[in-house]
PDB file of C-alpha atoms in Angstrom:
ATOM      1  CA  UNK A  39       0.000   0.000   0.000  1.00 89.00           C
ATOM      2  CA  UNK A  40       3.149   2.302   0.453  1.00 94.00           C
ATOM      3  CA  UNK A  41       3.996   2.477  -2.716  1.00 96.00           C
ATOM      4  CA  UNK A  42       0.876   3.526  -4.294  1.00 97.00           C
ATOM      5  CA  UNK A  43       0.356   5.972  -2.156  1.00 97.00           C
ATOM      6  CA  UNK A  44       3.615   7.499  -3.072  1.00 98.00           C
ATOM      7  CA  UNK A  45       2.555   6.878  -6.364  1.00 98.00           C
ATOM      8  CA  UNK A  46      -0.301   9.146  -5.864  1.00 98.00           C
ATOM      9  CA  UNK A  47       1.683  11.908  -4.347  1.00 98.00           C
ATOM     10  CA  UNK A  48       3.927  11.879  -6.772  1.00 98.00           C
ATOM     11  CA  UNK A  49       1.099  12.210  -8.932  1.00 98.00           C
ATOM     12  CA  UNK A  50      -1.011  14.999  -7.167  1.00 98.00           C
ATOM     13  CA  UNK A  51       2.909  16.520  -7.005  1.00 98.00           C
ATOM     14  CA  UNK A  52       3.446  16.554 -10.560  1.00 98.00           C
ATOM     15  CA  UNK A  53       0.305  17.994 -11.446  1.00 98.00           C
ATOM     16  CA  UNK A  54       0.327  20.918  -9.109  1.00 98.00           C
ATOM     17  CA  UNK A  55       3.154  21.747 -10.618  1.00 98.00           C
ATOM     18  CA  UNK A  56       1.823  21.983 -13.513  1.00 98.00           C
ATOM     19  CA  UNK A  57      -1.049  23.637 -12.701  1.00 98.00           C
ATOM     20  CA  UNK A  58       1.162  26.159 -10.916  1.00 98.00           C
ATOM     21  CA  UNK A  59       3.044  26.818 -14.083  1.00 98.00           C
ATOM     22  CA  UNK A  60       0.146  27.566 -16.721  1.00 98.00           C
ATOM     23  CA  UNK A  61      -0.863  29.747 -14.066  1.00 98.00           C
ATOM     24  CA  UNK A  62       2.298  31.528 -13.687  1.00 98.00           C
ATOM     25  CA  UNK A  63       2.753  31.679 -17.567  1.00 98.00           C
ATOM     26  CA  UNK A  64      -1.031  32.748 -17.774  1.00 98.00           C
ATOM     27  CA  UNK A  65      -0.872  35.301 -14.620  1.00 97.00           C
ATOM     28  CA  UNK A  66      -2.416  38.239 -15.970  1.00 97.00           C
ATOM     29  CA  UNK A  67      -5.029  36.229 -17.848  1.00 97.00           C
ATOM     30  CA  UNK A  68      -6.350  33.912 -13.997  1.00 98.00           C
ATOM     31  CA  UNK A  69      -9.435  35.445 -11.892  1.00 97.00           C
ATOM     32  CA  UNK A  70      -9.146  35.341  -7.897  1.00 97.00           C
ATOM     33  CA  UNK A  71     -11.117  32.164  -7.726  1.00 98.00           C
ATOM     34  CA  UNK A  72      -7.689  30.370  -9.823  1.00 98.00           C
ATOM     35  CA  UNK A  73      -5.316  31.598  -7.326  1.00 98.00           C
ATOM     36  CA  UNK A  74      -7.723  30.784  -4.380  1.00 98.00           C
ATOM     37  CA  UNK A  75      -8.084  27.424  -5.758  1.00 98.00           C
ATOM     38  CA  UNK A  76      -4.649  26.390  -6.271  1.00 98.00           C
ATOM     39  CA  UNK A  77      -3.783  27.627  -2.679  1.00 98.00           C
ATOM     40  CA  UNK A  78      -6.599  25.758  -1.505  1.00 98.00           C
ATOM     41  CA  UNK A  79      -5.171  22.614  -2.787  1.00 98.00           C
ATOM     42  CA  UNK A  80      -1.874  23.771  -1.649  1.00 98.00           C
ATOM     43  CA  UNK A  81      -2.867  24.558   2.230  1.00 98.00           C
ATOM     44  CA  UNK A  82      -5.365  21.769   2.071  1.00 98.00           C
ATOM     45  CA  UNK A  83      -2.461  19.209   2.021  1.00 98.00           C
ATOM     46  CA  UNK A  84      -0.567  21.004   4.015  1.00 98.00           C
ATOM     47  CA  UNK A  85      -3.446  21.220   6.724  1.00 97.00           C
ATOM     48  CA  UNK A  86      -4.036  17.227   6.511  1.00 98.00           C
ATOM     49  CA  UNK A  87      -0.102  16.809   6.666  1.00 98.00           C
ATOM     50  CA  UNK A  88      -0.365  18.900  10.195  1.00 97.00           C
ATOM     51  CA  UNK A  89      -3.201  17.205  11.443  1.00 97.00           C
ATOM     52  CA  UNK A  90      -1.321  14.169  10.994  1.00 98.00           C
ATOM     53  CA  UNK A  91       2.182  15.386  12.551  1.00 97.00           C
ATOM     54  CA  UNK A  92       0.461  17.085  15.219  1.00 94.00           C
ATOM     55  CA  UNK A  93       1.939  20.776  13.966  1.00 94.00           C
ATOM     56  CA  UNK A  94       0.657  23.832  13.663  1.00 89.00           C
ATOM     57  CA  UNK A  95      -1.937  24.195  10.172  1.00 89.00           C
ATOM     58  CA  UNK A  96      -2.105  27.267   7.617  1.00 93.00           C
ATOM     59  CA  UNK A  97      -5.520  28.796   7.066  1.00 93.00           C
ATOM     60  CA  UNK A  98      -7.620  26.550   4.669  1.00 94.00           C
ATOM     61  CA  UNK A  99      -8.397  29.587   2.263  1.00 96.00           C
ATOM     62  CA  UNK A 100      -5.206  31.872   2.903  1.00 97.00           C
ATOM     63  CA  UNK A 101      -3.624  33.290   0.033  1.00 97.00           C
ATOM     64  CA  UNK A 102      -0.063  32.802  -0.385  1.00 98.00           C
ATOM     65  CA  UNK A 103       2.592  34.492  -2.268  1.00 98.00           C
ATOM     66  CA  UNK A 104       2.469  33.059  -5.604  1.00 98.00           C
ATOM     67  CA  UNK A 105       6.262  32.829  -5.564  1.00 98.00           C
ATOM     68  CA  UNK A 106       6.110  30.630  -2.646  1.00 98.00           C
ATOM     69  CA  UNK A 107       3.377  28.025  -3.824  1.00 98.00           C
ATOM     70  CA  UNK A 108       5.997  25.716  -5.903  1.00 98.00           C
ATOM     71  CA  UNK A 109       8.187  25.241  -2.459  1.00 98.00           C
ATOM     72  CA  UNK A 110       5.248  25.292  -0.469  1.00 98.00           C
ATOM     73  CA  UNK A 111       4.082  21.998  -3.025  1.00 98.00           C
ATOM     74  CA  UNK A 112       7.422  20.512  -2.672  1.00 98.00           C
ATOM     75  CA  UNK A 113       7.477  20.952   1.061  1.00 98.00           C
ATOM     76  CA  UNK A 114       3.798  18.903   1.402  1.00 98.00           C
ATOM     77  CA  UNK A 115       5.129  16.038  -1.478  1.00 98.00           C
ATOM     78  CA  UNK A 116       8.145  16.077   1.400  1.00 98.00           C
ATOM     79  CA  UNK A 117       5.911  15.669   3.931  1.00 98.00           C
ATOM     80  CA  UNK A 118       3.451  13.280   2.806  1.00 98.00           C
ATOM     81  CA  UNK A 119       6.144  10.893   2.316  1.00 98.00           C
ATOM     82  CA  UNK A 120       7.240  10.966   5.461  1.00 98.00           C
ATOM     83  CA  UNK A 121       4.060  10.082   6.362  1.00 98.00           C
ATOM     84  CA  UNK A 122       3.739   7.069   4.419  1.00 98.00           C
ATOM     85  CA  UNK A 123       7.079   5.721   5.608  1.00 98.00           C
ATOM     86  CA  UNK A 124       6.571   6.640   9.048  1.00 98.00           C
ATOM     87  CA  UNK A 125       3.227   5.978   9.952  1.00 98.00           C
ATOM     88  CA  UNK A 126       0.829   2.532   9.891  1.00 97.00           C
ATOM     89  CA  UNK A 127      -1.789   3.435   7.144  1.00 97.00           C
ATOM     90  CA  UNK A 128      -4.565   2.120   9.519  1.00 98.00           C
ATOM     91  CA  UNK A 129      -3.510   4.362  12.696  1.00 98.00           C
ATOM     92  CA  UNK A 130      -6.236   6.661  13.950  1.00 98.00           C
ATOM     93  CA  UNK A 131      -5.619  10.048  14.418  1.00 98.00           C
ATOM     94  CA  UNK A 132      -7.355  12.465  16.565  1.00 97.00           C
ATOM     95  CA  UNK A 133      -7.553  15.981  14.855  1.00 96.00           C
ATOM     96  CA  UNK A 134     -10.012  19.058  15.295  1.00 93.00           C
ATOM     97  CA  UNK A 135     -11.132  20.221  11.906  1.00 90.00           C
ATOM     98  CA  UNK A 136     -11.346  24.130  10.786  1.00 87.00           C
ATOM     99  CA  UNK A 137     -14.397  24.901  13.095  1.00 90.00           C
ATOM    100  CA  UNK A 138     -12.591  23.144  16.131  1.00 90.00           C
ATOM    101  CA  UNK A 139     -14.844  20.318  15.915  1.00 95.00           C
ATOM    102  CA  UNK A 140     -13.108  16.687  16.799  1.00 97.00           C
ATOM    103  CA  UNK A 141     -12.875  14.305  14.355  1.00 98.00           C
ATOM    104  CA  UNK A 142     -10.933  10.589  14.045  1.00 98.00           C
ATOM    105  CA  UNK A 143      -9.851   8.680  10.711  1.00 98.00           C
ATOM    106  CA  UNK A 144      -7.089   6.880  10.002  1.00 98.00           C
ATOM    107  CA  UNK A 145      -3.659   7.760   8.535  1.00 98.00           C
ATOM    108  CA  UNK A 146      -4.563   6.197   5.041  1.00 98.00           C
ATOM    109  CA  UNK A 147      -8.131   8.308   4.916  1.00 98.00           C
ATOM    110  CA  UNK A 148      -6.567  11.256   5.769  1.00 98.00           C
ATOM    111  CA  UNK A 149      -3.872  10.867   3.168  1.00 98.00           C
ATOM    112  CA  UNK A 150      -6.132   9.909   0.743  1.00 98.00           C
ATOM    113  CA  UNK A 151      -8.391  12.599   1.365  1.00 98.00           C
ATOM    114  CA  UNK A 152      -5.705  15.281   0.257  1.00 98.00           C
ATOM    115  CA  UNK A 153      -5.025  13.374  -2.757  1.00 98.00           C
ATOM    116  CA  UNK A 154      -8.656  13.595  -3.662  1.00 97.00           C
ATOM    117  CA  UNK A 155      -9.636  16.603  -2.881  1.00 98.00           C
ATOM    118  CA  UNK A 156      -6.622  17.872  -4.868  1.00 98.00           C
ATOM    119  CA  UNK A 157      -7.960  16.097  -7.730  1.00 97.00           C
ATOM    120  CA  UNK A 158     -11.417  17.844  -7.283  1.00 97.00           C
ATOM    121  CA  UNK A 159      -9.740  21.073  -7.469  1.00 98.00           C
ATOM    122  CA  UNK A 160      -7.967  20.925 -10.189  1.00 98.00           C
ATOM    123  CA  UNK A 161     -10.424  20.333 -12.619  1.00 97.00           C
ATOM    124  CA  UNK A 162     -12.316  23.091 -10.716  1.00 98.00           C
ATOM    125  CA  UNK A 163      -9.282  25.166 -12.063  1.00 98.00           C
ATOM    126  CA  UNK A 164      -9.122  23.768 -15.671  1.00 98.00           C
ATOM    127  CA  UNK A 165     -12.621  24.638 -16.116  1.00 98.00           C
ATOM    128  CA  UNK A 166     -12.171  28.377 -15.107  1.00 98.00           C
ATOM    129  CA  UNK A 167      -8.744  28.166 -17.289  1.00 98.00           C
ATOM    130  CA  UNK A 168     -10.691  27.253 -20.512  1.00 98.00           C
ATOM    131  CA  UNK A 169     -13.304  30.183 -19.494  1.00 97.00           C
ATOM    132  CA  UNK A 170     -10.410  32.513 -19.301  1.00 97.00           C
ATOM    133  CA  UNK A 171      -8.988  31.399 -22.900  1.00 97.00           C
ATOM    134  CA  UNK A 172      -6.519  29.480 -21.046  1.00 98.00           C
ATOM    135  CA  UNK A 173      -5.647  25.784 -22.361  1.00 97.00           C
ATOM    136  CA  UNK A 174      -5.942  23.188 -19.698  1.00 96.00           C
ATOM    137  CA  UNK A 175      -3.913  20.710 -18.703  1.00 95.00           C
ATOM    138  CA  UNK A 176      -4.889  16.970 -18.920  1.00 94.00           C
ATOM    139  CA  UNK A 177      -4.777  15.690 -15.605  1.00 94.00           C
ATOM    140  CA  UNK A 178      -6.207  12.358 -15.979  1.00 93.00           C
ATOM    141  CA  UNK A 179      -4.533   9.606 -13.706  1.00 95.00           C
ATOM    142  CA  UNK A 180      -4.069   7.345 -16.452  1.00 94.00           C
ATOM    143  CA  UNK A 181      -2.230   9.469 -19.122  1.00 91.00           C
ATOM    144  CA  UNK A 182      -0.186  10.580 -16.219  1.00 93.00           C
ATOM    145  CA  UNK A 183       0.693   6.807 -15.791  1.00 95.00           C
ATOM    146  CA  UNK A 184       1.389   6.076 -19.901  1.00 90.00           C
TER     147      UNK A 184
END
């Protein structure tokens, strides 16, 4: 189970990069909701990550610099691997969620949530990127795998 979930990171990795790029290269053509998006993804991870290592969590909507959002990727792919090689996938984990409610799920739900939810997102942004004149990016798992 390890090693797809790396494979999955490395994945959702790869493709926010990617997605971070035709932004960049498309900056002055994106609305707000792109760059919210893409650091939603971005903090999302990161806030699962936390939950996980028991640290301290960005905000789930906070804007970043847009500088900062390929390191901040890099940092989470860093991260979430450490998680799969350090923790038992079926470990629960106590965690409060964004309203300070308490919540428990195990390592491998919580992981796999960020990879979804990533997933989610980014065709979120490829659809406002095709509204803006913007070509998407094919994110499908499978041509990521050929």
């Amino acid at each position: 189970m390890k090693e797809k979930l790396i494979d999955l990171f490395e994945y959702t990795f790869h493709f926010n990069s990617e997605t971070i790029r035709v932004i960049g290269e498309n900056i002055e053509k994106v609305d707000e909701k792109t760059i919210s998006l893409i650091n939603h993804i971005l903090n999302a991870q990161q806030i699962w990550n936390s939950r996980i290592l028991g640290e301290k969590t960005f905000e789930v909507w906070q804007i970043n610099p847009f500088e900062m959002l390929e390191e901040i990727n890099q940092y989470n792919f860093e991260k979430s691997i450490e998680i799969i090689n350090n923790f038992d996938p079926d470990q629960k984990i106590n965690y409060q969620n964004s309203r300070g409610a308490n919540f428990e799920n195990t390592v491998f739900e919580m992981l796999f949530q960020a990879i979804n939810h990533s997933t989610y997102h980014r065709g979120q942004i490829n659809s406002l990127l095709k509204q803006n004149g913007i070509d998407p990016i094919l994110t499908d798992y499978i041509f990521y795998k050929r």
